[in-house]
PDB file of C-alpha atoms and ligand atoms in Angstrom:
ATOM      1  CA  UNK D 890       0.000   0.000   0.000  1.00  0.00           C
ATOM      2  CA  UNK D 891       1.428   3.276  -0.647  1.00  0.00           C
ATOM      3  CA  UNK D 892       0.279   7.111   0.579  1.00  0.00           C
ATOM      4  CA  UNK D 893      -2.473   8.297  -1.808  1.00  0.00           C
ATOM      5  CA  UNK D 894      -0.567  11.976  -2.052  1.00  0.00           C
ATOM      6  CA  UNK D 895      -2.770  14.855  -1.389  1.00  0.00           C
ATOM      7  CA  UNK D 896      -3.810  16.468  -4.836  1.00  0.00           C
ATOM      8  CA  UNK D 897      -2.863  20.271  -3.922  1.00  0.00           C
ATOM      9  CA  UNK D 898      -2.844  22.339  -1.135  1.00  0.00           C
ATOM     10  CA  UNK D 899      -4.431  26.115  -0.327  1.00  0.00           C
ATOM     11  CA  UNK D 900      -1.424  27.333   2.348  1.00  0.00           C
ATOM     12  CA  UNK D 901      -2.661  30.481   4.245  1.00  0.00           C
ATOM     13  CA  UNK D 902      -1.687  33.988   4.216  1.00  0.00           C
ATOM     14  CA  UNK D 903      -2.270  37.534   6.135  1.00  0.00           C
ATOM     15  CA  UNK D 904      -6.133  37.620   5.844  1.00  0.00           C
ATOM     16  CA  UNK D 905      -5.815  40.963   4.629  1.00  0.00           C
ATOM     17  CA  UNK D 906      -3.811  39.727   1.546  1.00  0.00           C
ATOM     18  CA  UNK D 907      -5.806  39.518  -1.804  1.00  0.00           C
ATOM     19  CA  UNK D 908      -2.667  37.864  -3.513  1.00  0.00           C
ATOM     20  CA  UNK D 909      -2.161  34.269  -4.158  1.00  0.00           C
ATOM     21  CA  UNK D 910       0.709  32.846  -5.206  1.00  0.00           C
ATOM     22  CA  UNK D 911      -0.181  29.686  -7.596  1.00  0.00           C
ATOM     23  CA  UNK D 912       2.176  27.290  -8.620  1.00  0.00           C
ATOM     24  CA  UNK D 913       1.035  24.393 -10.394  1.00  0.00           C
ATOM     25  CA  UNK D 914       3.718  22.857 -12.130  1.00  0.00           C
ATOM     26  CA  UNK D 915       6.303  21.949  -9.446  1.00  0.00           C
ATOM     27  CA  UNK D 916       5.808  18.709  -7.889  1.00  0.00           C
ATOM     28  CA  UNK D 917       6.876  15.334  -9.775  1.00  0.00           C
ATOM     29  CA  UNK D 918       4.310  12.778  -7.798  1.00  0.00           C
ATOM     30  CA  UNK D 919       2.178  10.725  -9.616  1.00  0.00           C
ATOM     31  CA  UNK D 920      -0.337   8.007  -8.308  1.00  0.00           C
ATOM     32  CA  UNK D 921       0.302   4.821  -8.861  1.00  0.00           C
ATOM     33  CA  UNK D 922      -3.368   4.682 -10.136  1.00  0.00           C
ATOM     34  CA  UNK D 923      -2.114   7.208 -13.016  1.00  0.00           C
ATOM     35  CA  UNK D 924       1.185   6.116 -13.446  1.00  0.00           C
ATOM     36  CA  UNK D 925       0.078   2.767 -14.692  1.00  0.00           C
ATOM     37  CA  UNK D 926      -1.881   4.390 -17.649  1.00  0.00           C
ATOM     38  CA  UNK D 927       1.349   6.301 -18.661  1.00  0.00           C
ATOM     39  CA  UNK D 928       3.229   3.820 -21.479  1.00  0.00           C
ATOM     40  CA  UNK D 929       7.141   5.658 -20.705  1.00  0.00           C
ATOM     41  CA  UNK D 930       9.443   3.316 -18.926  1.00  0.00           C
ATOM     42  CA  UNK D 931      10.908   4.656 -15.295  1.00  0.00           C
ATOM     43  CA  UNK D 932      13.768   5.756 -17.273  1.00  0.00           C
ATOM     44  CA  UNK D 933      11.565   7.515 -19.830  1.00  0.00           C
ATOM     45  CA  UNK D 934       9.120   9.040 -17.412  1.00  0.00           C
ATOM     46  CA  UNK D 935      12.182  10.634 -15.153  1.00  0.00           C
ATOM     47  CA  UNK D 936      13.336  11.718 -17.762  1.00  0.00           C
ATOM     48  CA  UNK D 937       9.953  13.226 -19.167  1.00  0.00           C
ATOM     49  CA  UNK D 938       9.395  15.233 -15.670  1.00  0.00           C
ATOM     50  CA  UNK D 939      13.039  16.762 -15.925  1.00  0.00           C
ATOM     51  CA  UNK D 940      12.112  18.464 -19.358  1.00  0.00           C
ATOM     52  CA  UNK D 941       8.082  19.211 -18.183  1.00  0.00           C
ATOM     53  CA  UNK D 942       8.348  19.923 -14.203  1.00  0.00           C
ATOM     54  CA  UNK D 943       8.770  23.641 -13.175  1.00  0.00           C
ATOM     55  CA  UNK D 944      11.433  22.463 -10.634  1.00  0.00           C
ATOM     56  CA  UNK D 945      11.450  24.248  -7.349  1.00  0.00           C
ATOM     57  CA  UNK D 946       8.890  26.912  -7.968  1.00  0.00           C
ATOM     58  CA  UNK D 947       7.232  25.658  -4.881  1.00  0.00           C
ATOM     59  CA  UNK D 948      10.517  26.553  -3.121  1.00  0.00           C
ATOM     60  CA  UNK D 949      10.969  29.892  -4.968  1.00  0.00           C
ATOM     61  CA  UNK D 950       7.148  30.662  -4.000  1.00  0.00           C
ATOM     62  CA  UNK D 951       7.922  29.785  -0.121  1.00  0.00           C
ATOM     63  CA  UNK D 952      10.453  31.842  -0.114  1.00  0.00           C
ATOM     64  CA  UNK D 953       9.221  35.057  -1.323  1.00  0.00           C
ATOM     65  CA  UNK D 954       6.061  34.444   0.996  1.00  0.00           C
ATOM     66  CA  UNK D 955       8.112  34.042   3.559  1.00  0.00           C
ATOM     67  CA  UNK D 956      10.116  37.261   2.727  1.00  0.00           C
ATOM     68  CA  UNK D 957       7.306  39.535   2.068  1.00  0.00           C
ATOM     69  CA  UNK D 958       5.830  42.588   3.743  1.00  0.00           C
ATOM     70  CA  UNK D 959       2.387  40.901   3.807  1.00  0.00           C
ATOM     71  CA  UNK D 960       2.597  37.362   3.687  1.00  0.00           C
ATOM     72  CA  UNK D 961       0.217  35.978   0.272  1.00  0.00           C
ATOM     73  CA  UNK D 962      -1.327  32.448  -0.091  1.00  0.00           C
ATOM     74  CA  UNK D 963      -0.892  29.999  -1.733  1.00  0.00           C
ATOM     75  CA  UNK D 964      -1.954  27.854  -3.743  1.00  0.00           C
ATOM     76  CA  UNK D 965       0.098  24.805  -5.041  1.00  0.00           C
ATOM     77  CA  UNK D 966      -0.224  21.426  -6.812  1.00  0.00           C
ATOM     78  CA  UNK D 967       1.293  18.712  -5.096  1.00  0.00           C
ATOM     79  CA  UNK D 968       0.974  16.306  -8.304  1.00  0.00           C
ATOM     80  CA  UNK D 969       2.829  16.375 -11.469  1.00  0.00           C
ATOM     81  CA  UNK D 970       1.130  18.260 -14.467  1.00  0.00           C
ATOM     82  CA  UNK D 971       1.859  14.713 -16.156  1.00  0.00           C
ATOM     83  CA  UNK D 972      -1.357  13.616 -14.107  1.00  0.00           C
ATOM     84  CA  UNK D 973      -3.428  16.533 -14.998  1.00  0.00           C
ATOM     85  CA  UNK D 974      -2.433  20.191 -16.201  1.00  0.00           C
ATOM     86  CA  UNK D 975      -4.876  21.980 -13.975  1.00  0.00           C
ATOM     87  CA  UNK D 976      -4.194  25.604 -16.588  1.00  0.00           C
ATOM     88  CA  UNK D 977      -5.194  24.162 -19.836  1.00  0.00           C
ATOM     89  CA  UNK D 978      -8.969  24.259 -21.165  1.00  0.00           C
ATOM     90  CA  UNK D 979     -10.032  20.758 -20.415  1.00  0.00           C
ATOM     91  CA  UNK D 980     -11.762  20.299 -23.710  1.00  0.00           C
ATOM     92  CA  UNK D 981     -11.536  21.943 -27.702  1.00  0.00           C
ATOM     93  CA  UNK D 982     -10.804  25.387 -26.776  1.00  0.00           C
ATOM     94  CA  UNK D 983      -7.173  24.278 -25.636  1.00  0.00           C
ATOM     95  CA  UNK D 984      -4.436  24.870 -28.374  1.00  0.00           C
ATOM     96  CA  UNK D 985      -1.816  22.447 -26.915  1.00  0.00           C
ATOM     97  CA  UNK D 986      -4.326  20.108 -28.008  1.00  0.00           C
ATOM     98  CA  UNK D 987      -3.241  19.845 -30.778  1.00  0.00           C
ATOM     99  CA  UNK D 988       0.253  18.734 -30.081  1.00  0.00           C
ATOM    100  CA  UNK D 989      -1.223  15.900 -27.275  1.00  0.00           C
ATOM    101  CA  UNK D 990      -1.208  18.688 -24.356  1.00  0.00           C
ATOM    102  CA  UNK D 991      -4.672  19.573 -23.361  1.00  0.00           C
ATOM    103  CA  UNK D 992      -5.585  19.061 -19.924  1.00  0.00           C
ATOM    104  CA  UNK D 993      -4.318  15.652 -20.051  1.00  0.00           C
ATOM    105  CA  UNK D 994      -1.213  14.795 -22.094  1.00  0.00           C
ATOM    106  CA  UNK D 995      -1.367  11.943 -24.408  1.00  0.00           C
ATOM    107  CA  UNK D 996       2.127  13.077 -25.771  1.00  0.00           C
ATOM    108  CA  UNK D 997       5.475  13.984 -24.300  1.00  0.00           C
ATOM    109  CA  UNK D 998       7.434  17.152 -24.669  1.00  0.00           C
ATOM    110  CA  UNK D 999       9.492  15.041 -27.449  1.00  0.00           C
ATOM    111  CA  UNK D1000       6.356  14.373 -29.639  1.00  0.00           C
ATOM    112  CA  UNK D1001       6.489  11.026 -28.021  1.00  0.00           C
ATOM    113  CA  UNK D1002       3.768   8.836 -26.911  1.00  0.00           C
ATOM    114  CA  UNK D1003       2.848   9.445 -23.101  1.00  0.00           C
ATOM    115  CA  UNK D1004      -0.463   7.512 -23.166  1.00  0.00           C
ATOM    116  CA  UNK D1005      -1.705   4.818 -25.054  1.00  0.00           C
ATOM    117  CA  UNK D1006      -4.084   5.562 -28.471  1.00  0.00           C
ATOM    118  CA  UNK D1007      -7.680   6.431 -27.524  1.00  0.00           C
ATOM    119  CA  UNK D1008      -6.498   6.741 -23.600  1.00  0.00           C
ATOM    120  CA  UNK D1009      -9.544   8.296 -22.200  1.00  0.00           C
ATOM    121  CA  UNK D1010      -8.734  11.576 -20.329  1.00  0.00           C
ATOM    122  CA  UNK D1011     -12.791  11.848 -18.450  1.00  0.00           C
ATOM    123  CA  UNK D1012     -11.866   9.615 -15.274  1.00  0.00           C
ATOM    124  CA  UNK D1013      -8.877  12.164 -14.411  1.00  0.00           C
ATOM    125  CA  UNK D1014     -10.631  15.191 -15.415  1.00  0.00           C
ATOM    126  CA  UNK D1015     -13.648  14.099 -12.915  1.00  0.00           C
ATOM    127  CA  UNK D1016     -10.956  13.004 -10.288  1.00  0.00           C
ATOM    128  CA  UNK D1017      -8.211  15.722 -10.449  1.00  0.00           C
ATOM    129  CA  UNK D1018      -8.957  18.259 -12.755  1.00  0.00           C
ATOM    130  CA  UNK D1019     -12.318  19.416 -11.826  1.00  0.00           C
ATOM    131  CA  UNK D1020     -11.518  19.600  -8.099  1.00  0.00           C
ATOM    132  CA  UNK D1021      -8.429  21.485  -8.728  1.00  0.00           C
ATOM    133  CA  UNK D1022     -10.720  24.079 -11.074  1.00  0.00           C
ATOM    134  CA  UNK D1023     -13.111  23.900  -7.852  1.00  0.00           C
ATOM    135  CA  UNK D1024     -10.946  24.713  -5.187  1.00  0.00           C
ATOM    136  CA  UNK D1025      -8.734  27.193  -6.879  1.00  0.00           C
ATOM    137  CA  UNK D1026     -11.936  29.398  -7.706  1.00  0.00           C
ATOM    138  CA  UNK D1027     -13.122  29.291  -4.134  1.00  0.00           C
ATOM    139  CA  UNK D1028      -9.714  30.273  -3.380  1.00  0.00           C
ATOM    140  CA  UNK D1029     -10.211  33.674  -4.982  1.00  0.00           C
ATOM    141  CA  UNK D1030     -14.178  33.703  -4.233  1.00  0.00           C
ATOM    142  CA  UNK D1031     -12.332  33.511  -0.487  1.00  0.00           C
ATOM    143  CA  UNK D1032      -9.934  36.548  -1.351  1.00  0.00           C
ATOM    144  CA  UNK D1033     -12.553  38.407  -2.938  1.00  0.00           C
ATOM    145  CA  UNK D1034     -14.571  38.129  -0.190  1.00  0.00           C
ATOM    146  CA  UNK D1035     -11.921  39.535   2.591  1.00  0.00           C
ATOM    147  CA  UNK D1036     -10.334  42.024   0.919  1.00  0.00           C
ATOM    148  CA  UNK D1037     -12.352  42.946  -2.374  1.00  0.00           C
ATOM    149  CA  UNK D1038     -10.115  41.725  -4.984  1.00  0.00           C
ATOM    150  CA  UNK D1039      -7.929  39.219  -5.501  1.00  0.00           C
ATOM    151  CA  UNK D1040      -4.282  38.782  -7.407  1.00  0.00           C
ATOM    152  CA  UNK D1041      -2.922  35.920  -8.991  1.00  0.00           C
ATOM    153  CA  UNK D1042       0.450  35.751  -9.248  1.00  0.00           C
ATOM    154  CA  UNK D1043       1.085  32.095 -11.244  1.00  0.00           C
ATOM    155  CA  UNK D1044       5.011  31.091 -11.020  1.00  0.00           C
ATOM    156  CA  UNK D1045       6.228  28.916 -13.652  1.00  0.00           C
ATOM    157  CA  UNK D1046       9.416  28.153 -15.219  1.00  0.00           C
ATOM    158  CA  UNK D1047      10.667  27.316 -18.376  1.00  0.00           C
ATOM    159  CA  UNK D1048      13.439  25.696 -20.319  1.00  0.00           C
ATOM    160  CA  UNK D1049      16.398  28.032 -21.949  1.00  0.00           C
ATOM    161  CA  UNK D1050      15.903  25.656 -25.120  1.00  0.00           C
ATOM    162  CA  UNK D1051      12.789  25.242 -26.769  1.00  0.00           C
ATOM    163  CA  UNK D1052      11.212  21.569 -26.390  1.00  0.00           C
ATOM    164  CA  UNK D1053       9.865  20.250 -29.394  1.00  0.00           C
ATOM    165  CA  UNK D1054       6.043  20.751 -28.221  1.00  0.00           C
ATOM    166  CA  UNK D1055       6.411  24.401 -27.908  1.00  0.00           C
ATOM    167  CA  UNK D1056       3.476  25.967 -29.944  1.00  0.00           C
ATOM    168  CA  UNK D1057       5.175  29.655 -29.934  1.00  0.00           C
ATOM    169  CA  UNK D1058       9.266  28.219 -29.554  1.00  0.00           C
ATOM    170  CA  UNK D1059      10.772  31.059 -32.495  1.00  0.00           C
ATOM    171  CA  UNK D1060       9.940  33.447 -29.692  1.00  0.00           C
ATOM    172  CA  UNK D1061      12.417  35.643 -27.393  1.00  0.00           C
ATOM    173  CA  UNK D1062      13.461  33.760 -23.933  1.00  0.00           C
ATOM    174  CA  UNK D1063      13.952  36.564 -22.238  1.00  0.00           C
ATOM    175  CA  UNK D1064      14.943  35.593 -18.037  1.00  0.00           C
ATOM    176  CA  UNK D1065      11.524  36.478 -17.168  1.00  0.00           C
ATOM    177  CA  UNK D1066       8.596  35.845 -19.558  1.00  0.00           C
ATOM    178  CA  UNK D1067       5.999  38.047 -18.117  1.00  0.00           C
ATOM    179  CA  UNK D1068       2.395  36.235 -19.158  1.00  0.00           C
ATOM    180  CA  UNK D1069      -0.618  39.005 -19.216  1.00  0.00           C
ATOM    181  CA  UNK D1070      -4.218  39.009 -20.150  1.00  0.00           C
ATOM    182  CA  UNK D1071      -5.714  42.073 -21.776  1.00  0.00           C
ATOM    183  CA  UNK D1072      -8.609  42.020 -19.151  1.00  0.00           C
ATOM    184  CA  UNK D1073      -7.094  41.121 -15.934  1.00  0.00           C
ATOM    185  CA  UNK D1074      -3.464  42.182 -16.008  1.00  0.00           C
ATOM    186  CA  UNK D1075      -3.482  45.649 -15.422  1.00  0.00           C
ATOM    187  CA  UNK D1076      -0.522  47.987 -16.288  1.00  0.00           C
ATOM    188  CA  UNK D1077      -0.022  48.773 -12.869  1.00  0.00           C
ATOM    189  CA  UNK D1078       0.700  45.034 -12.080  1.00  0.00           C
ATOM    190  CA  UNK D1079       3.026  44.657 -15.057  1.00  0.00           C
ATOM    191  CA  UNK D1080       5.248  47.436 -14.174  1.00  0.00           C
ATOM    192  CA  UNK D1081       5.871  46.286 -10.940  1.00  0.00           C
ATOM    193  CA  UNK D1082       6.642  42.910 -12.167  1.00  0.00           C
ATOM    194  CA  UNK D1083       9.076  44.452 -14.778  1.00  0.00           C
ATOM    195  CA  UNK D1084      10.505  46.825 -11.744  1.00  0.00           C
ATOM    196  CA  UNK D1085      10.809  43.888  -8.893  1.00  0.00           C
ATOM    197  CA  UNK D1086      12.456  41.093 -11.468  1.00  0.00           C
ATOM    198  CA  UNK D1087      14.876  44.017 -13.001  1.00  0.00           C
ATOM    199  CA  UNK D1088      17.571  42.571 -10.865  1.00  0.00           C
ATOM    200  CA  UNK D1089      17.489  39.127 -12.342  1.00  0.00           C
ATOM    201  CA  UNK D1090      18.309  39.639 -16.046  1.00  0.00           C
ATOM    202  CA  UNK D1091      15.981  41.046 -19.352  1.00  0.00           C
ATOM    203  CA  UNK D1092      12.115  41.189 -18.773  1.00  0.00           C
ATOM    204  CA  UNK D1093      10.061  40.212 -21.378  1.00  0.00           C
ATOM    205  CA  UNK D1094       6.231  39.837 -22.126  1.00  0.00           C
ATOM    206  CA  UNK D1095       4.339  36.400 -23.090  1.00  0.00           C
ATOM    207  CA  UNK D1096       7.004  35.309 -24.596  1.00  0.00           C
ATOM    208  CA  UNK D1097       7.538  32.523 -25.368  1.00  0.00           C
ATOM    209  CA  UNK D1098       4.564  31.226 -23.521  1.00  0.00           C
ATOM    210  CA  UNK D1099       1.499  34.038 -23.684  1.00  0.00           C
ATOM    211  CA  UNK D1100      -1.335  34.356 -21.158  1.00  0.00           C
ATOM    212  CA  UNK D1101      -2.346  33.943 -17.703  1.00  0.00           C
ATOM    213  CA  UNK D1102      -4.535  31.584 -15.369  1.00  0.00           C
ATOM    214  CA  UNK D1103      -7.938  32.961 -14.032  1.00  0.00           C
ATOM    215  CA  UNK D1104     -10.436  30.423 -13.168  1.00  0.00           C
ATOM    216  CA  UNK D1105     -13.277  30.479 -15.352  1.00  0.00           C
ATOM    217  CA  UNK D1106     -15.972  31.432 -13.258  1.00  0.00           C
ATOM    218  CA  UNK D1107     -14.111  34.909 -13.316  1.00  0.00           C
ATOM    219  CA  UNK D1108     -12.519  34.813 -16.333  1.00  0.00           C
ATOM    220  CA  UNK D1109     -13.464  37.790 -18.740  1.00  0.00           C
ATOM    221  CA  UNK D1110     -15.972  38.927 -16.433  1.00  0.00           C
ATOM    222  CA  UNK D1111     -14.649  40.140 -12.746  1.00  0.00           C
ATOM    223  CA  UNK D1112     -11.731  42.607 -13.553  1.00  0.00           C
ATOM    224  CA  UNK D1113     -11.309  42.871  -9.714  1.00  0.00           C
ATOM    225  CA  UNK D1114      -9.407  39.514 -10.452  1.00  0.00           C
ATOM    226  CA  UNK D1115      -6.271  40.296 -12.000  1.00  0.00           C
ATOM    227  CA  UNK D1116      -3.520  37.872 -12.454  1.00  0.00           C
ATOM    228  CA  UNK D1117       0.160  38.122 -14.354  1.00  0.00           C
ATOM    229  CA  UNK D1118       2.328  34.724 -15.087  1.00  0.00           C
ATOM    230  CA  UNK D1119       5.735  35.209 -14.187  1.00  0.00           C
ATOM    231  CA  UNK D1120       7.631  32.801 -16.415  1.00  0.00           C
ATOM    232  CA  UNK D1121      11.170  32.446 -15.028  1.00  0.00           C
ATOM    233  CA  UNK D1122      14.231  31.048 -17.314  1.00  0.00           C
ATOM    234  CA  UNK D1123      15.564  27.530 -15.667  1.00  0.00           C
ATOM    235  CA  UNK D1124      18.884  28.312 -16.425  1.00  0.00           C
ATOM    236  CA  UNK D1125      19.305  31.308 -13.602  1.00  0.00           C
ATOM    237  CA  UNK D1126      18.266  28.971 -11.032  1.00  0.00           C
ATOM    238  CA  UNK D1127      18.809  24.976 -11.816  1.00  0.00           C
ATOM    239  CA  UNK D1128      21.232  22.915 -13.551  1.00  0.00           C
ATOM    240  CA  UNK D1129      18.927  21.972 -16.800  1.00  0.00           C
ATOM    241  CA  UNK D1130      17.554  19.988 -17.528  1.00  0.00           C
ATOM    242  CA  UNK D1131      15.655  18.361 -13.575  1.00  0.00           C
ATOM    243  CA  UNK D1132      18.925  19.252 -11.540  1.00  0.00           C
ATOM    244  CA  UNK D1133      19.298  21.297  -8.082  1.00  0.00           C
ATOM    245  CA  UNK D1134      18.899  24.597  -7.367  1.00  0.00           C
ATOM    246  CA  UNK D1135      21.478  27.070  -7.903  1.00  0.00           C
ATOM    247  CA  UNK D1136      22.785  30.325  -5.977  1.00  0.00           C
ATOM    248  CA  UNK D1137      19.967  32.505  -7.964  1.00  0.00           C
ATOM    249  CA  UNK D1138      17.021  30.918  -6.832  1.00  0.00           C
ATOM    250  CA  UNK D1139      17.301  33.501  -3.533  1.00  0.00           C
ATOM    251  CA  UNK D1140      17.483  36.228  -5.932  1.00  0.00           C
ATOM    252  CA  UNK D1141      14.503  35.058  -7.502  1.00  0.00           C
ATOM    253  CA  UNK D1142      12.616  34.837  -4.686  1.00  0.00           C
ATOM    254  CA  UNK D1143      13.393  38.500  -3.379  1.00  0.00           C
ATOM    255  CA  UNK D1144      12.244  39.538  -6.685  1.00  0.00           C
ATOM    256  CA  UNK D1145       8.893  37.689  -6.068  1.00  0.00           C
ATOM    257  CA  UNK D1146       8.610  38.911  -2.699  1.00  0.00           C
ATOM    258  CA  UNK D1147       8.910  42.561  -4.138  1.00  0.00           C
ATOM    259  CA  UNK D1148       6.647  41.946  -6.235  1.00  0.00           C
ATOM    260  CA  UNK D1149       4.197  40.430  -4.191  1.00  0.00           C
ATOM    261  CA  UNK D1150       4.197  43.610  -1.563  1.00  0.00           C
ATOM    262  CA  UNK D1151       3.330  45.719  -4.544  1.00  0.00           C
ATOM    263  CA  UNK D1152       0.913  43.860  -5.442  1.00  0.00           C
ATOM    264  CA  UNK D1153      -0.277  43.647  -1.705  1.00  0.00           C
ATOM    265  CA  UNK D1154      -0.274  47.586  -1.481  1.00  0.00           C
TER     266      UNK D1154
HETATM  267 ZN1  LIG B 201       4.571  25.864 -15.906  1.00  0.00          ZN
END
């Protein structure tokens, strides 16, 4: 018998912080329920989570929390995004469908197979998917509610070479990839992104990955919502690609923190 893991966790803040820090991409653990639907040998599938895990986001979002003004929650995902990718439209509307990416992957970031033909993605999205969608919007509702707005601040990372499943890979990879949303990232927000990250290299916006996560029940309709992806480069943090943490990951975090307390203000 092993630990069923729990799914994702909603760590608290100050309660009179409207920002939440979400990181969804940093954790490698997959049930063994899930695993045995994925066709990659061990080899293969550690392999697969060094090129597709955001490693140590988690860490990098502790830290600034920990180092800011106001402390923010958070909101994290404690399984791998190889189980289910809780920021990608779980049906036709997703573009990284069409590369095998939508909410559940049925191909690896090598145009590989990760599933088997006609793998059917419904029992996951029911299990996983749908109460990660649920929880994260009563997240903000829960913001909202206390302070009258709510931030999202979603921390990613992101390879210094393109991976073959990149949609948008011809782009700039500048250190930070700033991700925005024409309703809910106001300029105000970006600037202090731009201003708080300055000290970590060249600022850049959504590219090469574009966008930002709002839940749907607030998406493109509750601009008191507003949310910016912060898209950091692996290569000033980690040995690439799934290796340890390097001497700028505190710099990165000090960044987030300052940009978190402007956000709080
Ligand atoms: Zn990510």
């Amino acid at each position: 018998m092993t630990d069923v893991p729990q799914p994702f966790a909603f760590l608290p803040g100050d309660p009179d912080s409207s920002v939440i820090l979400h990181v969804p991409h940093s954790a490698r653990e997959i049930p063994a329920g899930v695993r045995s639907g994925i066709v990659l040998d061990d080899a293969g599938l550690e392999r697969e989570l060094d090129h597709i895990t955001d490693a140590h986001t988690a860490t990098i979002a502790e830290a600034a929390a920990e180092a800011a003004a106001v402390a923010p929650w958070r909101f994290e995902n404690r399984l791998s995004r190889l189980v289910v990718d809780p920021e990608r439209f779980p049906d036709e509307r997703e573009e990284m469908l069409a590369v095998g990416m939508g909410a559940v992957y049925t191909r690896t970031t090598h145009r590989e197979a990760l599933r088997p033909g006609g793998f059917d993605a419904e029992p996951l999205i029911g299990r996983y998917f749908r109460p990660y969608a649920r929880a994260m919007t009563e997240a903000v509702a829960d913001r909202l509610a206390a302070t009258g707005r709510a931030v999202i601040i979603d921390v990613h990372s992101y390879p210094s070479a393109p991976l073959p499943y990149e949609l948008h890979g011809d782009g700039p990879r500048p250190e930070i990839c700033l991700g925005t949303d024409s309703f809910h990232t106001p300029p105000g927000l970006l600037a202090a992104a731009r201003e708080a990250f300055a000290p970590c290299g060249e600022t850049g916006t959504d590219s090469p990955f574009a966008g930002t996560y709002v839940p749907l029940e607030f998406y493109g309709k509750r601009a008191e919502v507003s949310a910016l992806m912060v898209e950091i480069r692996r290569d000033t943090y980690m040995a690439e690609p799934g290796g340890p943490a390097g001497e700028g990951l505190p710099r990165l975090a000090s960044a987030l923190a300052t940009l978190v307390d402007a956000a709080s203000g």
